[in-house]
Amino acid sequence: MIGGVDVFGGIALGLGVALTPMNIFFCLAGCLIGTLVGVLPGLGPTATIAILLPMTFGLPPETGLITLSGIYYGAQYGGSTTSILLRLPGEASSVVTALDGHAMTRNGRGGAALTIAALASFFAGTVATFFMAAFAPIMAAAVLKFGAPEYFMLMFLGLITSVVLAQGSAVRAIAMIFLGLLLGLAGTDINSGQYRYDFGFMELLSGVPFVPLVVGLFGVADILVTLENAIRDEKPPTLNPISSLWPTRKELTRAAPATVRGSLIGLFLGLLPGGGALLSSFMAYTAEKRISKTPQKFGTGMVEGVAGPEAANNSGAQTAFLPLLTLGIPSNAIMALMVGAMMTHGIVPGPRIMSGQPELFWGLIASMWVGNLMLLVINLPLVGIWVQLLKIRYQFLFPTILTVSIVGIYGVEFTTFDVYLTAIFGLLGYFLHKWRCEPAPLILAFVLGPMMEEYFRRSMLVARGDLMIFVHHPISLAMLVVTALLLLSICFPFIQKFRQKAFAE
Amino acid sequence: MTSLHTTRRGFLAAASALSTTALLGMPAFAQGYPSKKIDYVVPYNAGGMSDNISRLIGEKLAAATGQQVINDYKPGAGGAIGANYFMGTPADGYTLLQSTNSFYGIIPLVTKVQYKPLEDLVPLVLVGDAPMVIAVNPAVPATNLAELIAYAKANPGALSFGTAGKGTVGHLSGEWLQKRAGIQLLHIPYNGTPAALQAVLANEAQILFGPESAEHIAAGTLKGIAVLGDTRWQQLPDLPTTVEAGLEGWAPRSWHTVSIQAKAPQEVKTKLNTLINQILQEPSVRERVASFGLIPGIASYDEVQQRARDDNAQFGALIRDAGLAIAN
């Protein structure tokens, strides 16, 4: 029994709410808008939901929230489209998709990558909906088991695994991690309130903004590199022609287990506020790379590297609703906007939602599954249209991408400062490419670094300076052991090589 | 009750201001005001509390004046970027700033801003107070303020309070309670209120200051101790105030206002105070303000200046004691 309604009763109630013609219509509208928004680089779901928020005030609360959540997961789908086709991740979680997704596009398998991303997301959405319906209270309790030391160890584990992400030399990957950590240091120190590396720019007081960094390092840098090649080779850049839009049977059988693993990883990590969404796709990618028999092929268009992170990303996007619906804690900026939407209807998100507003709670959960189904229906036919984008001559395509990116970036905070930053990071990304350095570990370190510092210092505050807090908390200890094993497994080949050498002499 | 008294006094002041203008007629400038569109600077991201308030007031102001009221979002640096931008606009009364008392008591003391509070920037109205509720994790053996203080005295340094960061009203509330009650608490800053709420639910920190605990107090997952100040909150009517519990005088508070540059003509300020107060007295608007989790308020122009002056002095003292002020 959950709040007076059992799980099956709850799902039935929820479907009753979600399947009214009006709610289906608004769910579809939300998903469509979200997909379009996700495709436009820079313009993220946060800005869109903020803009569209007042339009939902006139709707019943369930319908309003169903529309907004449609935009939210629609954007998750759309964001992977540009990542895969143009190497333009619009948000943190699709950075990982760009790695092998765009490589597939260069191999002429862009259509297949999009189809697999859509199928994996749908599967993950279905799994997440079911888990949320069945285990909401247990999952909510798990959130409260995560204190500062647990978060710190999770971030630490994430950072160590990011070395695994690198395709080339480990030394370069470590250099990129440090560069990312340094960039992440800018902003206001949370414990002392002191400003660090703000160089007199007020815009930097809340840190280096994320979207300009990602669009610069990936999108702009990629355009610069492609143009340089075009000028040097005196021929316009071309991609391999898209062969089939559908994945082959072999691709599907490789993607299926990756999807299941990714869904489960996202299910849990999505619950965690802050870095959860990003960590889940990075962790899923790392898991695939470690399990794979051919890890060296990752980055060259491995289908597992698309399916796993996309599934994780999507199931995480849904479980992110749980802390909000059960504890009243918004786990990211979009959930914070959902709080705003609920408040205007006089609904205060918190522990009483499930029992006090069962139609809202179950309706929203059921609409997630309906929304995922619609996204599949919308996106599969769209795959054919999206890949047509690649046929646009680059003289038109590149200026369009740049214009749309700049408009989107300006629209996040309404400041030209971010636009200049994008240009700077674009140049940096170009040089990183020249030096054969991967930007992905940089991004992960940039996001995780400040959080690690925050959680470490908070752990020390809570424990009154006792480092043993990381050992005394069982979840933290378990992650510490996993991290140690992972470090060993990374170092082991080196040690082995060293020993062979030593014995040879 | 104190709340009724304040409200009634506010009502009377606003009503008398209204009748005076009706009798004497408006000075020439104010009569023509507003003759063009009004820009409404919101120094935070769209979708938050400040945005909700600005939309509510902006819409009604447009209807009352027949002029467009256009929101302009300038988020960043805890509102300082928007405030600095606002100070660069013409001081003709056609640009308004959605703001809180932090713009008078806290932000100018801890951040570099291009204005002197009350000399360059003045509040026009009192939209409402965000009740600063003291809530504790159920594991804390205290059900009222006296018990909480006694427990903290018996176990110095054992209790910690979680806040949305250094220099927030929540942080200064904790500093205030320590000073007034003579107790020692550990401050744990979090990255935003949701994280602090989560920490207090998980008993990583024990005390939370602010309105966000209300649902959990109602559900029993947190214990309500008191509301800071002298006014009870309609959503938790059984919760006593800190004044009732014996801590007399000023207490940290958080209230929303609409600000204007001090250089704007006095007639315009008076007219805007009257216009917005009329809006704030509409029952439907009061209901909306209450649904945002605020205690709806009303204040004459002079009353709201006094409020801002008090906060500037009192928060200033707390900030200096906490070693937070920056050399400006």
mmCIF file with all atom_site columns, C-alpha atoms in Angstrom, chain A residues 73-215:
data_model
loop_
_atom_site.group_PDB
_atom_site.id
_atom_site.type_symbol
_atom_site.label_atom_id
_atom_site.label_alt_id
_atom_site.label_comp_id
_atom_site.label_asym_id
_atom_site.label_entity_id
_atom_site.label_seq_id
_atom_site.pdbx_PDB_ins_code
_atom_site.Cartn_x
_atom_site.Cartn_y
_atom_site.Cartn_z
_atom_site.occupancy
_atom_site.B_iso_or_equiv
_atom_site.pdbx_formal_charge
_atom_site.auth_seq_id
_atom_site.auth_comp_id
_atom_site.auth_asym_id
_atom_site.auth_atom_id
_atom_site.pdbx_PDB_model_num
ATOM 1   C CA . TYR A 1 73  ? 12.377 14.283 -21.635 1.00 0.00 ? 73  TYR A CA 1
ATOM 2   C CA . GLY A 1 74  ? 11.710 15.397 -25.191 1.00 0.00 ? 74  GLY A CA 1
ATOM 3   C CA . ALA A 1 75  ? 14.785 17.577 -24.860 1.00 0.00 ? 75  ALA A CA 1
ATOM 4   C CA . GLN A 1 76  ? 16.797 14.593 -23.603 1.00 0.00 ? 76  GLN A CA 1
ATOM 5   C CA . TYR A 1 77  ? 15.941 12.836 -26.879 1.00 0.00 ? 77  TYR A CA 1
ATOM 6   C CA . GLY A 1 78  ? 16.578 15.874 -29.038 1.00 0.00 ? 78  GLY A CA 1
ATOM 7   C CA . GLY A 1 79  ? 19.905 16.606 -27.376 1.00 0.00 ? 79  GLY A CA 1
ATOM 8   C CA . SER A 1 80  ? 21.310 13.283 -28.458 1.00 0.00 ? 80  SER A CA 1
ATOM 9   C CA . THR A 1 81  ? 20.320 13.957 -32.081 1.00 0.00 ? 81  THR A CA 1
ATOM 10  C CA . THR A 1 82  ? 22.727 16.893 -32.465 1.00 0.00 ? 82  THR A CA 1
ATOM 11  C CA . SER A 1 83  ? 25.367 15.058 -30.443 1.00 0.00 ? 83  SER A CA 1
ATOM 12  C CA . ILE A 1 84  ? 25.263 12.139 -32.815 1.00 0.00 ? 84  ILE A CA 1
ATOM 13  C CA . LEU A 1 85  ? 24.941 13.989 -36.104 1.00 0.00 ? 85  LEU A CA 1
ATOM 14  C CA . LEU A 1 86  ? 26.919 17.188 -35.507 1.00 0.00 ? 86  LEU A CA 1
ATOM 15  C CA . ARG A 1 87  ? 28.992 16.468 -32.379 1.00 0.00 ? 87  ARG A CA 1
ATOM 16  C CA . LEU A 1 88  ? 27.112 19.278 -30.651 1.00 0.00 ? 88  LEU A CA 1
ATOM 17  C CA . PRO A 1 89  ? 26.049 18.142 -27.173 1.00 0.00 ? 89  PRO A CA 1
ATOM 18  C CA . GLY A 1 90  ? 23.511 20.584 -25.803 1.00 0.00 ? 90  GLY A CA 1
ATOM 19  C CA . GLU A 1 91  ? 23.802 19.310 -22.255 1.00 0.00 ? 91  GLU A CA 1
ATOM 20  C CA . ALA A 1 92  ? 26.133 17.444 -19.957 1.00 0.00 ? 92  ALA A CA 1
ATOM 21  C CA . SER A 1 93  ? 24.630 14.017 -20.371 1.00 0.00 ? 93  SER A CA 1
ATOM 22  C CA . SER A 1 94  ? 24.883 13.961 -24.165 1.00 0.00 ? 94  SER A CA 1
ATOM 23  C CA . VAL A 1 95  ? 28.625 14.710 -24.111 1.00 0.00 ? 95  VAL A CA 1
ATOM 24  C CA . VAL A 1 96  ? 29.202 10.971 -23.831 1.00 0.00 ? 96  VAL A CA 1
ATOM 25  C CA . THR A 1 97  ? 26.809 10.158 -26.661 1.00 0.00 ? 97  THR A CA 1
ATOM 26  C CA . ALA A 1 98  ? 28.854 12.403 -28.935 1.00 0.00 ? 98  ALA A CA 1
ATOM 27  C CA . LEU A 1 99  ? 31.939 10.178 -28.538 1.00 0.00 ? 99  LEU A CA 1
ATOM 28  C CA . ASP A 1 100 ? 30.782 7.046  -30.338 1.00 0.00 ? 100 ASP A CA 1
ATOM 29  C CA . GLY A 1 101 ? 27.554 8.457  -31.747 1.00 0.00 ? 101 GLY A CA 1
ATOM 30  C CA . HIS A 1 102 ? 29.325 10.980 -33.927 1.00 0.00 ? 102 HIS A CA 1
ATOM 31  C CA . ALA A 1 103 ? 31.959 8.417  -34.851 1.00 0.00 ? 103 ALA A CA 1
ATOM 32  C CA . MET A 1 104 ? 29.094 6.250  -36.150 1.00 0.00 ? 104 MET A CA 1
ATOM 33  C CA . THR A 1 105 ? 27.895 9.208  -38.230 1.00 0.00 ? 105 THR A CA 1
ATOM 34  C CA . ARG A 1 106 ? 31.338 9.594  -39.743 1.00 0.00 ? 106 ARG A CA 1
ATOM 35  C CA . ASN A 1 107 ? 31.178 5.891  -40.630 1.00 0.00 ? 107 ASN A CA 1
ATOM 36  C CA . GLY A 1 108 ? 27.868 6.454  -42.354 1.00 0.00 ? 108 GLY A CA 1
ATOM 37  C CA . ARG A 1 109 ? 25.869 4.832  -39.537 1.00 0.00 ? 109 ARG A CA 1
ATOM 38  C CA . GLY A 1 110 ? 24.303 8.043  -38.212 1.00 0.00 ? 110 GLY A CA 1
ATOM 39  C CA . GLY A 1 111 ? 20.758 6.885  -38.909 1.00 0.00 ? 111 GLY A CA 1
ATOM 40  C CA . ALA A 1 112 ? 21.359 3.623  -37.103 1.00 0.00 ? 112 ALA A CA 1
ATOM 41  C CA . ALA A 1 113 ? 22.849 5.493  -34.133 1.00 0.00 ? 113 ALA A CA 1
ATOM 42  C CA . LEU A 1 114 ? 19.756 7.705  -33.898 1.00 0.00 ? 114 LEU A CA 1
ATOM 43  C CA . THR A 1 115 ? 17.432 4.715  -34.106 1.00 0.00 ? 115 THR A CA 1
ATOM 44  C CA . ILE A 1 116 ? 19.359 2.859  -31.419 1.00 0.00 ? 116 ILE A CA 1
ATOM 45  C CA . ALA A 1 117 ? 19.386 5.942  -29.196 1.00 0.00 ? 117 ALA A CA 1
ATOM 46  C CA . ALA A 1 118 ? 15.597 6.212  -29.548 1.00 0.00 ? 118 ALA A CA 1
ATOM 47  C CA . LEU A 1 119 ? 14.996 2.506  -28.866 1.00 0.00 ? 119 LEU A CA 1
ATOM 48  C CA . ALA A 1 120 ? 17.376 2.427  -25.901 1.00 0.00 ? 120 ALA A CA 1
ATOM 49  C CA . SER A 1 121 ? 15.751 5.525  -24.432 1.00 0.00 ? 121 SER A CA 1
ATOM 50  C CA . PHE A 1 122 ? 12.295 4.033  -24.805 1.00 0.00 ? 122 PHE A CA 1
ATOM 51  C CA . PHE A 1 123 ? 13.330 0.802  -23.125 1.00 0.00 ? 123 PHE A CA 1
ATOM 52  C CA . ALA A 1 124 ? 14.997 2.705  -20.286 1.00 0.00 ? 124 ALA A CA 1
ATOM 53  C CA . GLY A 1 125 ? 11.941 4.928  -19.895 1.00 0.00 ? 125 GLY A CA 1
ATOM 54  C CA . THR A 1 126 ? 9.692  1.893  -19.584 1.00 0.00 ? 126 THR A CA 1
ATOM 55  C CA . VAL A 1 127 ? 11.942 0.272  -16.979 1.00 0.00 ? 127 VAL A CA 1
ATOM 56  C CA . ALA A 1 128 ? 12.191 3.534  -15.021 1.00 0.00 ? 128 ALA A CA 1
ATOM 57  C CA . THR A 1 129 ? 8.416  4.048  -15.038 1.00 0.00 ? 129 THR A CA 1
ATOM 58  C CA . PHE A 1 130 ? 7.852  0.564  -13.698 1.00 0.00 ? 130 PHE A CA 1
ATOM 59  C CA . PHE A 1 131 ? 10.482 0.911  -10.973 1.00 0.00 ? 131 PHE A CA 1
ATOM 60  C CA . MET A 1 132 ? 9.161  4.278  -9.919  1.00 0.00 ? 132 MET A CA 1
ATOM 61  C CA . ALA A 1 133 ? 5.632  2.948  -9.641  1.00 0.00 ? 133 ALA A CA 1
ATOM 62  C CA . ALA A 1 134 ? 6.703  -0.089 -7.649  1.00 0.00 ? 134 ALA A CA 1
ATOM 63  C CA . PHE A 1 135 ? 9.500  1.188  -5.453  1.00 0.00 ? 135 PHE A CA 1
ATOM 64  C CA . ALA A 1 136 ? 9.021  4.962  -5.078  1.00 0.00 ? 136 ALA A CA 1
ATOM 65  C CA . PRO A 1 137 ? 9.141  5.034  -1.255  1.00 0.00 ? 137 PRO A CA 1
ATOM 66  C CA . ILE A 1 138 ? 12.188 2.738  -1.067  1.00 0.00 ? 138 ILE A CA 1
ATOM 67  C CA . MET A 1 139 ? 14.031 4.733  -3.710  1.00 0.00 ? 139 MET A CA 1
ATOM 68  C CA . ALA A 1 140 ? 13.227 7.967  -1.886  1.00 0.00 ? 140 ALA A CA 1
ATOM 69  C CA . ALA A 1 141 ? 14.652 6.524  1.320   1.00 0.00 ? 141 ALA A CA 1
ATOM 70  C CA . ALA A 1 142 ? 17.834 5.619  -0.565  1.00 0.00 ? 142 ALA A CA 1
ATOM 71  C CA . VAL A 1 143 ? 18.336 9.286  -1.428  1.00 0.00 ? 143 VAL A CA 1
ATOM 72  C CA . LEU A 1 144 ? 18.549 10.129 2.271   1.00 0.00 ? 144 LEU A CA 1
ATOM 73  C CA . LYS A 1 145 ? 21.188 7.429  2.812   1.00 0.00 ? 145 LYS A CA 1
ATOM 74  C CA . PHE A 1 146 ? 23.531 9.532  0.702   1.00 0.00 ? 146 PHE A CA 1
ATOM 75  C CA . GLY A 1 147 ? 25.306 12.068 2.851   1.00 0.00 ? 147 GLY A CA 1
ATOM 76  C CA . ALA A 1 148 ? 28.416 14.111 2.190   1.00 0.00 ? 148 ALA A CA 1
ATOM 77  C CA . PRO A 1 149 ? 30.948 11.235 2.504   1.00 0.00 ? 149 PRO A CA 1
ATOM 78  C CA . GLU A 1 150 ? 28.919 8.966  0.190   1.00 0.00 ? 150 GLU A CA 1
ATOM 79  C CA . TYR A 1 151 ? 28.656 11.718 -2.439  1.00 0.00 ? 151 TYR A CA 1
ATOM 80  C CA . PHE A 1 152 ? 32.348 12.414 -2.181  1.00 0.00 ? 152 PHE A CA 1
ATOM 81  C CA . MET A 1 153 ? 33.305 8.777  -2.733  1.00 0.00 ? 153 MET A CA 1
ATOM 82  C CA . LEU A 1 154 ? 30.875 8.500  -5.654  1.00 0.00 ? 154 LEU A CA 1
ATOM 83  C CA . MET A 1 155 ? 32.394 11.573 -7.316  1.00 0.00 ? 155 MET A CA 1
ATOM 84  C CA . PHE A 1 156 ? 35.890 10.271 -6.631  1.00 0.00 ? 156 PHE A CA 1
ATOM 85  C CA . LEU A 1 157 ? 34.982 6.958  -8.233  1.00 0.00 ? 157 LEU A CA 1
ATOM 86  C CA . GLY A 1 158 ? 33.541 8.864  -11.178 1.00 0.00 ? 158 GLY A CA 1
ATOM 87  C CA . LEU A 1 159 ? 36.686 10.893 -11.626 1.00 0.00 ? 159 LEU A CA 1
ATOM 88  C CA . ILE A 1 160 ? 38.937 7.829  -11.534 1.00 0.00 ? 160 ILE A CA 1
ATOM 89  C CA . THR A 1 161 ? 36.750 6.108  -14.122 1.00 0.00 ? 161 THR A CA 1
ATOM 90  C CA . SER A 1 162 ? 37.095 9.149  -16.388 1.00 0.00 ? 162 SER A CA 1
ATOM 91  C CA . VAL A 1 163 ? 40.680 8.083  -17.069 1.00 0.00 ? 163 VAL A CA 1
ATOM 92  C CA . VAL A 1 164 ? 39.122 5.006  -18.640 1.00 0.00 ? 164 VAL A CA 1
ATOM 93  C CA . LEU A 1 165 ? 37.133 7.291  -20.960 1.00 0.00 ? 165 LEU A CA 1
ATOM 94  C CA . ALA A 1 166 ? 40.235 8.485  -22.724 1.00 0.00 ? 166 ALA A CA 1
ATOM 95  C CA . GLN A 1 167 ? 40.940 6.834  -26.043 1.00 0.00 ? 167 GLN A CA 1
ATOM 96  C CA . GLY A 1 168 ? 44.566 7.819  -26.442 1.00 0.00 ? 168 GLY A CA 1
ATOM 97  C CA . SER A 1 169 ? 47.319 8.328  -23.934 1.00 0.00 ? 169 SER A CA 1
ATOM 98  C CA . ALA A 1 170 ? 46.562 8.193  -20.223 1.00 0.00 ? 170 ALA A CA 1
ATOM 99  C CA . VAL A 1 171 ? 48.972 11.067 -19.558 1.00 0.00 ? 171 VAL A CA 1
ATOM 100 C CA . ARG A 1 172 ? 47.015 13.372 -21.849 1.00 0.00 ? 172 ARG A CA 1
ATOM 101 C CA . ALA A 1 173 ? 43.763 12.264 -20.187 1.00 0.00 ? 173 ALA A CA 1
ATOM 102 C CA . ILE A 1 174 ? 45.181 13.115 -16.770 1.00 0.00 ? 174 ILE A CA 1
ATOM 103 C CA . ALA A 1 175 ? 46.297 16.518 -18.075 1.00 0.00 ? 175 ALA A CA 1
ATOM 104 C CA . MET A 1 176 ? 42.755 17.144 -19.311 1.00 0.00 ? 176 MET A CA 1
ATOM 105 C CA . ILE A 1 177 ? 41.324 16.112 -15.943 1.00 0.00 ? 177 ILE A CA 1
ATOM 106 C CA . PHE A 1 178 ? 43.535 18.665 -14.227 1.00 0.00 ? 178 PHE A CA 1
ATOM 107 C CA . LEU A 1 179 ? 42.608 21.371 -16.711 1.00 0.00 ? 179 LEU A CA 1
ATOM 108 C CA . GLY A 1 180 ? 38.945 20.601 -16.031 1.00 0.00 ? 180 GLY A CA 1
ATOM 109 C CA . LEU A 1 181 ? 39.508 20.741 -12.264 1.00 0.00 ? 181 LEU A CA 1
ATOM 110 C CA . LEU A 1 182 ? 41.238 24.122 -12.634 1.00 0.00 ? 182 LEU A CA 1
ATOM 111 C CA . LEU A 1 183 ? 38.389 25.549 -14.706 1.00 0.00 ? 183 LEU A CA 1
ATOM 112 C CA . GLY A 1 184 ? 35.951 24.233 -12.118 1.00 0.00 ? 184 GLY A CA 1
ATOM 113 C CA . LEU A 1 185 ? 37.722 26.147 -9.332  1.00 0.00 ? 185 LEU A CA 1
ATOM 114 C CA . ALA A 1 186 ? 36.492 29.528 -10.541 1.00 0.00 ? 186 ALA A CA 1
ATOM 115 C CA . GLY A 1 187 ? 33.587 31.016 -8.637  1.00 0.00 ? 187 GLY A CA 1
ATOM 116 C CA . THR A 1 188 ? 32.521 31.551 -5.050  1.00 0.00 ? 188 THR A CA 1
ATOM 117 C CA . ASP A 1 189 ? 34.035 29.251 -2.444  1.00 0.00 ? 189 ASP A CA 1
ATOM 118 C CA . ILE A 1 190 ? 31.020 27.743 -0.738  1.00 0.00 ? 190 ILE A CA 1
ATOM 119 C CA . ASN A 1 191 ? 32.622 27.432 2.706   1.00 0.00 ? 191 ASN A CA 1
ATOM 120 C CA . SER A 1 192 ? 34.270 30.829 3.071   1.00 0.00 ? 192 SER A CA 1
ATOM 121 C CA . GLY A 1 193 ? 32.298 32.878 0.563   1.00 0.00 ? 193 GLY A CA 1
ATOM 122 C CA . GLN A 1 194 ? 35.580 34.043 -0.999  1.00 0.00 ? 194 GLN A CA 1
ATOM 123 C CA . TYR A 1 195 ? 35.777 34.626 -4.747  1.00 0.00 ? 195 TYR A CA 1
ATOM 124 C CA . ARG A 1 196 ? 38.265 32.547 -6.710  1.00 0.00 ? 196 ARG A CA 1
ATOM 125 C CA . TYR A 1 197 ? 39.657 33.312 -10.171 1.00 0.00 ? 197 TYR A CA 1
ATOM 126 C CA . ASP A 1 198 ? 36.869 35.746 -10.990 1.00 0.00 ? 198 ASP A CA 1
ATOM 127 C CA . PHE A 1 199 ? 39.337 38.188 -12.668 1.00 0.00 ? 199 PHE A CA 1
ATOM 128 C CA . GLY A 1 200 ? 36.942 40.978 -11.757 1.00 0.00 ? 200 GLY A CA 1
ATOM 129 C CA . PHE A 1 201 ? 34.086 39.492 -13.814 1.00 0.00 ? 201 PHE A CA 1
ATOM 130 C CA . MET A 1 202 ? 30.881 39.264 -11.811 1.00 0.00 ? 202 MET A CA 1
ATOM 131 C CA . GLU A 1 203 ? 29.642 36.725 -14.340 1.00 0.00 ? 203 GLU A CA 1
ATOM 132 C CA . LEU A 1 204 ? 32.236 34.286 -13.010 1.00 0.00 ? 204 LEU A CA 1
ATOM 133 C CA . LEU A 1 205 ? 31.067 34.493 -9.385  1.00 0.00 ? 205 LEU A CA 1
ATOM 134 C CA . SER A 1 206 ? 28.909 31.413 -9.863  1.00 0.00 ? 206 SER A CA 1
ATOM 135 C CA . GLY A 1 207 ? 31.665 29.632 -11.775 1.00 0.00 ? 207 GLY A CA 1
ATOM 136 C CA . VAL A 1 208 ? 32.464 29.108 -15.444 1.00 0.00 ? 208 VAL A CA 1
ATOM 137 C CA . PRO A 1 209 ? 29.100 28.497 -17.147 1.00 0.00 ? 209 PRO A CA 1
ATOM 138 C CA . PHE A 1 210 ? 28.630 24.991 -18.505 1.00 0.00 ? 210 PHE A CA 1
ATOM 139 C CA . VAL A 1 211 ? 26.892 25.450 -21.869 1.00 0.00 ? 211 VAL A CA 1
ATOM 140 C CA . PRO A 1 212 ? 29.522 27.810 -23.383 1.00 0.00 ? 212 PRO A CA 1
ATOM 141 C CA . LEU A 1 213 ? 32.247 25.389 -22.299 1.00 0.00 ? 213 LEU A CA 1
ATOM 142 C CA . VAL A 1 214 ? 30.596 22.394 -23.940 1.00 0.00 ? 214 VAL A CA 1
ATOM 143 C CA . VAL A 1 215 ? 29.456 24.146 -27.120 1.00 0.00 ? 215 VAL A CA 1
#
